[in-house]
Coordinates of C-alpha atoms in Angstrom, one line a residue:
Chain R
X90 CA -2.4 19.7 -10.2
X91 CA -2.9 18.5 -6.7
X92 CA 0.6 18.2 -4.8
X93 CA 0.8 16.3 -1.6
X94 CA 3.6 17.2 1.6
X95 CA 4.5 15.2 4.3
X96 CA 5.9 16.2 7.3
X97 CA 8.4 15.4 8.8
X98 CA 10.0 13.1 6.8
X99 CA 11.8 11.1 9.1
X100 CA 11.3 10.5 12.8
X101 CA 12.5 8.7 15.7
X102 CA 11.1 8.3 19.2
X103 CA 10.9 5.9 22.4
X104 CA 8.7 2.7 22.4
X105 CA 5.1 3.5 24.2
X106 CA 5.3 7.9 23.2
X107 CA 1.9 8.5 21.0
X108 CA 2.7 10.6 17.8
X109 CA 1.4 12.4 14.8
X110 CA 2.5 12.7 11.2
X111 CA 1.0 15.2 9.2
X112 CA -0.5 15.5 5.8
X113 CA -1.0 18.6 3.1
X114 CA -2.7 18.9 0.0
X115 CA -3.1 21.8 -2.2
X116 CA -6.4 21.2 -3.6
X117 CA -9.3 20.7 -1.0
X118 CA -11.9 18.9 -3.4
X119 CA -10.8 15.8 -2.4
X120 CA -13.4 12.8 -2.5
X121 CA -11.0 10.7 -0.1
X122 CA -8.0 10.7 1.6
X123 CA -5.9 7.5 2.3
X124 CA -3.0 6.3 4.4
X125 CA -0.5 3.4 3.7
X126 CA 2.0 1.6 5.2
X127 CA 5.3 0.5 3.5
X128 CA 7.8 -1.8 5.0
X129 CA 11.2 -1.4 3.4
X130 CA 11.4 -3.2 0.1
X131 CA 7.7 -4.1 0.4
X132 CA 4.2 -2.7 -1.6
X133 CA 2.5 -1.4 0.7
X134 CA -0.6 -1.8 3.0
X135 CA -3.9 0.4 3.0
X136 CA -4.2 1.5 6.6
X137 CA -7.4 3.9 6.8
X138 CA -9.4 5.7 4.5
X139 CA -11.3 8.7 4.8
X140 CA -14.3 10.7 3.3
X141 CA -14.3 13.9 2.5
X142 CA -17.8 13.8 4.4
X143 CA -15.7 12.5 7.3
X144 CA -13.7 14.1 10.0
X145 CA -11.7 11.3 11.4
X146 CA -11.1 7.5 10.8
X147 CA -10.1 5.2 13.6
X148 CA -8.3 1.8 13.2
X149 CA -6.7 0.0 16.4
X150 CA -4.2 2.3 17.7
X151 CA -4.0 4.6 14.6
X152 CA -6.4 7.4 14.1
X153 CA -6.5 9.7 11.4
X154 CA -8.2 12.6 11.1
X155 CA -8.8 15.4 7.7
X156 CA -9.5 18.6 7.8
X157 CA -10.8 19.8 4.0
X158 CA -10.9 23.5 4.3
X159 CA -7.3 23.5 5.3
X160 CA -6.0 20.9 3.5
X161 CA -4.4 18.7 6.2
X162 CA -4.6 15.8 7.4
X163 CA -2.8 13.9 10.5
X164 CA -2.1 10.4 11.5
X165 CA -2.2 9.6 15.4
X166 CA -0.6 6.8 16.4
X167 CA -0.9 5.8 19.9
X168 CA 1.6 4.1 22.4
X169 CA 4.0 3.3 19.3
X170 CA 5.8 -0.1 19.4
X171 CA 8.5 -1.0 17.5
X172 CA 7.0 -3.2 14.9
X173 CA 5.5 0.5 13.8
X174 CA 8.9 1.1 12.4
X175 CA 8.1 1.7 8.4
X176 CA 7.0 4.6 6.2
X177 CA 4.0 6.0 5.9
X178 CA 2.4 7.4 3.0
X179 CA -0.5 9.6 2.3
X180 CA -2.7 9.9 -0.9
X181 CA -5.3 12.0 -2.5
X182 CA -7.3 11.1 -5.6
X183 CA -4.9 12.4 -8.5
X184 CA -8.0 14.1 -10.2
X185 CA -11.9 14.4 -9.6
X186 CA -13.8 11.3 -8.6
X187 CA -12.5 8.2 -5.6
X188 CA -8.9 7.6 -7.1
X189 CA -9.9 5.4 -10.1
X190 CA -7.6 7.7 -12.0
X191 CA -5.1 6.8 -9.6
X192 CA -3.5 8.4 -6.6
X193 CA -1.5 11.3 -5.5
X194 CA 1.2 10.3 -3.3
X195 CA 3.2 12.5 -0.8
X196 CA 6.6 11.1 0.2
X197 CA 6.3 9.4 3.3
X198 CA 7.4 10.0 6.8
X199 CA 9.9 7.3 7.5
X200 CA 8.9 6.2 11.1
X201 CA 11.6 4.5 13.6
X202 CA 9.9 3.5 17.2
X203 CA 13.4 2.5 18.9
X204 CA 13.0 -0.3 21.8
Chain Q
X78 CA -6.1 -15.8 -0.4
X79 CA -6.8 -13.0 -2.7
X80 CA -4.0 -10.6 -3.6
X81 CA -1.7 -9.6 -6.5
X82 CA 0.9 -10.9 -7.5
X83 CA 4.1 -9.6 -9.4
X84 CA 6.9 -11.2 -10.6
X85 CA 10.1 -11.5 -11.0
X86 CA 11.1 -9.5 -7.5
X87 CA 14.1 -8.7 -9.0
X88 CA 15.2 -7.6 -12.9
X89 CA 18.2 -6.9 -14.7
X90 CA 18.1 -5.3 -17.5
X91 CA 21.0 -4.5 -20.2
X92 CA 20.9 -1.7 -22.3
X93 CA 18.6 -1.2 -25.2
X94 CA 17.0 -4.3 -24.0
X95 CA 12.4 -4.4 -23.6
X96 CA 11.7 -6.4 -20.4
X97 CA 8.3 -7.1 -19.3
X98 CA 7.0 -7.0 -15.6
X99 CA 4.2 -9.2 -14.6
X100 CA 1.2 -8.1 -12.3
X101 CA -1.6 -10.3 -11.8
X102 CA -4.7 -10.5 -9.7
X103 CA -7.2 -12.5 -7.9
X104 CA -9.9 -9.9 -6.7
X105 CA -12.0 -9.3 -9.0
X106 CA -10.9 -5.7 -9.2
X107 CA -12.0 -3.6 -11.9
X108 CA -9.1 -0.9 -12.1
X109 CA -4.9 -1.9 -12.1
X110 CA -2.5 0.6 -12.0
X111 CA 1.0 0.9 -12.1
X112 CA 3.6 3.2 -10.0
X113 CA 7.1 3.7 -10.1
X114 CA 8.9 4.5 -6.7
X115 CA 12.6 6.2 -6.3
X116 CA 14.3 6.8 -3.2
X117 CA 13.5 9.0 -1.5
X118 CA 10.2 9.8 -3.9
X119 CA 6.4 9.4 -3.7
X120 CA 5.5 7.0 -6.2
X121 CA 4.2 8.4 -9.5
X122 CA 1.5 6.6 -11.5
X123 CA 2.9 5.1 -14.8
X124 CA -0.4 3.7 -16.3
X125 CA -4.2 3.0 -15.3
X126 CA -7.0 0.6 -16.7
X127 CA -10.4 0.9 -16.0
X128 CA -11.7 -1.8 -17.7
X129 CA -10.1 -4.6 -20.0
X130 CA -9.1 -3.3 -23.3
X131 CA -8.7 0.1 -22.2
X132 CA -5.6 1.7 -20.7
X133 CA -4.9 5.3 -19.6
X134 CA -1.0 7.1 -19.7
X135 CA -0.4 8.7 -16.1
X136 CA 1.9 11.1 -15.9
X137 CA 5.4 9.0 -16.6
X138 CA 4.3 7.1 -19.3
X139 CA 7.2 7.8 -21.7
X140 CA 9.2 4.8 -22.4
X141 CA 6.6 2.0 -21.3
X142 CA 3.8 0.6 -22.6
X143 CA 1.2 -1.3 -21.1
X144 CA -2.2 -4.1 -22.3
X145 CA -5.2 -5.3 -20.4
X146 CA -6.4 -8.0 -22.7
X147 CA -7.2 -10.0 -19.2
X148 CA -9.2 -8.8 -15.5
X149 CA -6.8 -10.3 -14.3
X150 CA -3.3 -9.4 -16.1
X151 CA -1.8 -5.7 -16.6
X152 CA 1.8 -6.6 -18.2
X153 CA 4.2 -3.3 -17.6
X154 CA 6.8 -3.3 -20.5
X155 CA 9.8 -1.0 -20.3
X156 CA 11.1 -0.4 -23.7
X157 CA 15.0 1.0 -24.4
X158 CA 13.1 4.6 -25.0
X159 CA 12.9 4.8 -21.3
X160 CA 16.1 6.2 -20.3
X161 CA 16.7 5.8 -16.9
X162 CA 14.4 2.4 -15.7
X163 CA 16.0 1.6 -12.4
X164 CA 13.6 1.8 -10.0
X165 CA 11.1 -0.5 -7.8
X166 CA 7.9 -1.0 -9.7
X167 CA 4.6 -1.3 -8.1
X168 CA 1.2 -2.6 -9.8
X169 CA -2.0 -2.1 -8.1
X170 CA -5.6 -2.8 -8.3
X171 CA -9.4 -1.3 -7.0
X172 CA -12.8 -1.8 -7.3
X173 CA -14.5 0.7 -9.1
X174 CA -14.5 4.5 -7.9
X175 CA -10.9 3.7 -6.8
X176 CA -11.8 1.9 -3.4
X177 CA -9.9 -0.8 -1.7
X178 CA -6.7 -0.2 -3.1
X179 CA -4.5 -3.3 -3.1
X180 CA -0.7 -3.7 -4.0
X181 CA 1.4 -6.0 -4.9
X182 CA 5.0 -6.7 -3.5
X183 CA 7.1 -5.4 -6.2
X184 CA 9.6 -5.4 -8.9
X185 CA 13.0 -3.9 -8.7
X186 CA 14.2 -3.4 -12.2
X187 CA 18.1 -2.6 -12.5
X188 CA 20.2 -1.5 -15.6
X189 CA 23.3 -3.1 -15.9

């Protein structure tokens, strides 16, 4: 069963530093990868998803890469302001196929960008 | 705007007692889903529907039940079988192959 880690799972850093959260997932035949965004008591917010035929995915200041064979993936985000300040959360389709079967969640990296 | 919607934002619920969240949607989406989030956890996947009619357990489906008579509408109920229901609830939809995944705001069911 695929299991997903995030790490770390919290951080906090200056206004304007670029930083990475990281992704793992124990079974590389993935069709996609995905990244959310949750703000505290909200659902959350698809920020980039990637193919499996893909090697990175770039959206604004956020750029996310995947790396199959090793099972990783990594989430660059660059000259962090504080409205970055949530959790983010990456997901892996929970079996074969896109994610209609639903989604694999790791369990977020909870992200303050202090002013 | 298109989106989903769920409702109430906050629940109570007393012992023994079924209370049904509401998740509707106004994409078009194919696929809805449900998730249950605890602190500190990843969210876990409840139920899926494919199609209307049809319905899938994920893998906390003990203690809720779940109908897709509607596109639109995936009702989650949490019966008194489910033991220990406080949690926020999240209901989401895709287009088919599990694209474009869209979520609603959420429910936070509490026993009192």
């Amino acid at each position: 069963k695929q299991e997903v880690t995030q790490i770390p799972a919290a951080l906090s850093v200056p206004e304007g530093e670029n930083l990475v959260l990281n992704c793992s997932f124990t079974d590389s035949a993935i069709y996609n990868l995905q990244w959310f965004r949750q703000d505290p008591g909200k659902g959350l917010t698809s920020l980039l998803l990637i193919q499996s035929s893909q090697r990175e995915q770039t959206s604004g200041r956020l750029n996310a890469s995947l790396d199959k064979s090793s099972g990783r993936s990594t989430l660059y985000i660059a000259a962090s302001q504080p409205g970055d300040s949530a959790t983010y959360l990456c997901a892996v389709p929970m079996y074969s196929g896109g994610g209609a079967d639903g989604l694999t969640f790791g369990k977020g990296t909870h992200l303050i960008i202090q002013p | 705007d298109g989106g989903i919607t769920q409702s109430p934002k906050y629940l109570f619920r007393k012992e023994g007692q079924n209370v049904t969240l509401s998740c509707e949607q106004n994409l078009n989406h194919d696929a809805m889903y449900w998730y249950r989030q605890d602190p500190g956890q990843g969210l876990r996947l409840i139920y899926y529907s494919q199609i209307v009619n049809d319905f899938q357990k994920g893998d906390i489906a003990e203690g809720y039940s779940v109908s897709r008579e509607k596109k639109e509408s995936f009702p989650l109920t949490v019966t008194s079988a489910q033991k220990n229901p406080t949690a926020f609830y999240l209901c989401a939809s895709s287009i088919k192959g599990g694209y474009g995944y869209t979520f609603g705001s959420g429910t936070r069911l509490t026993v009192v």
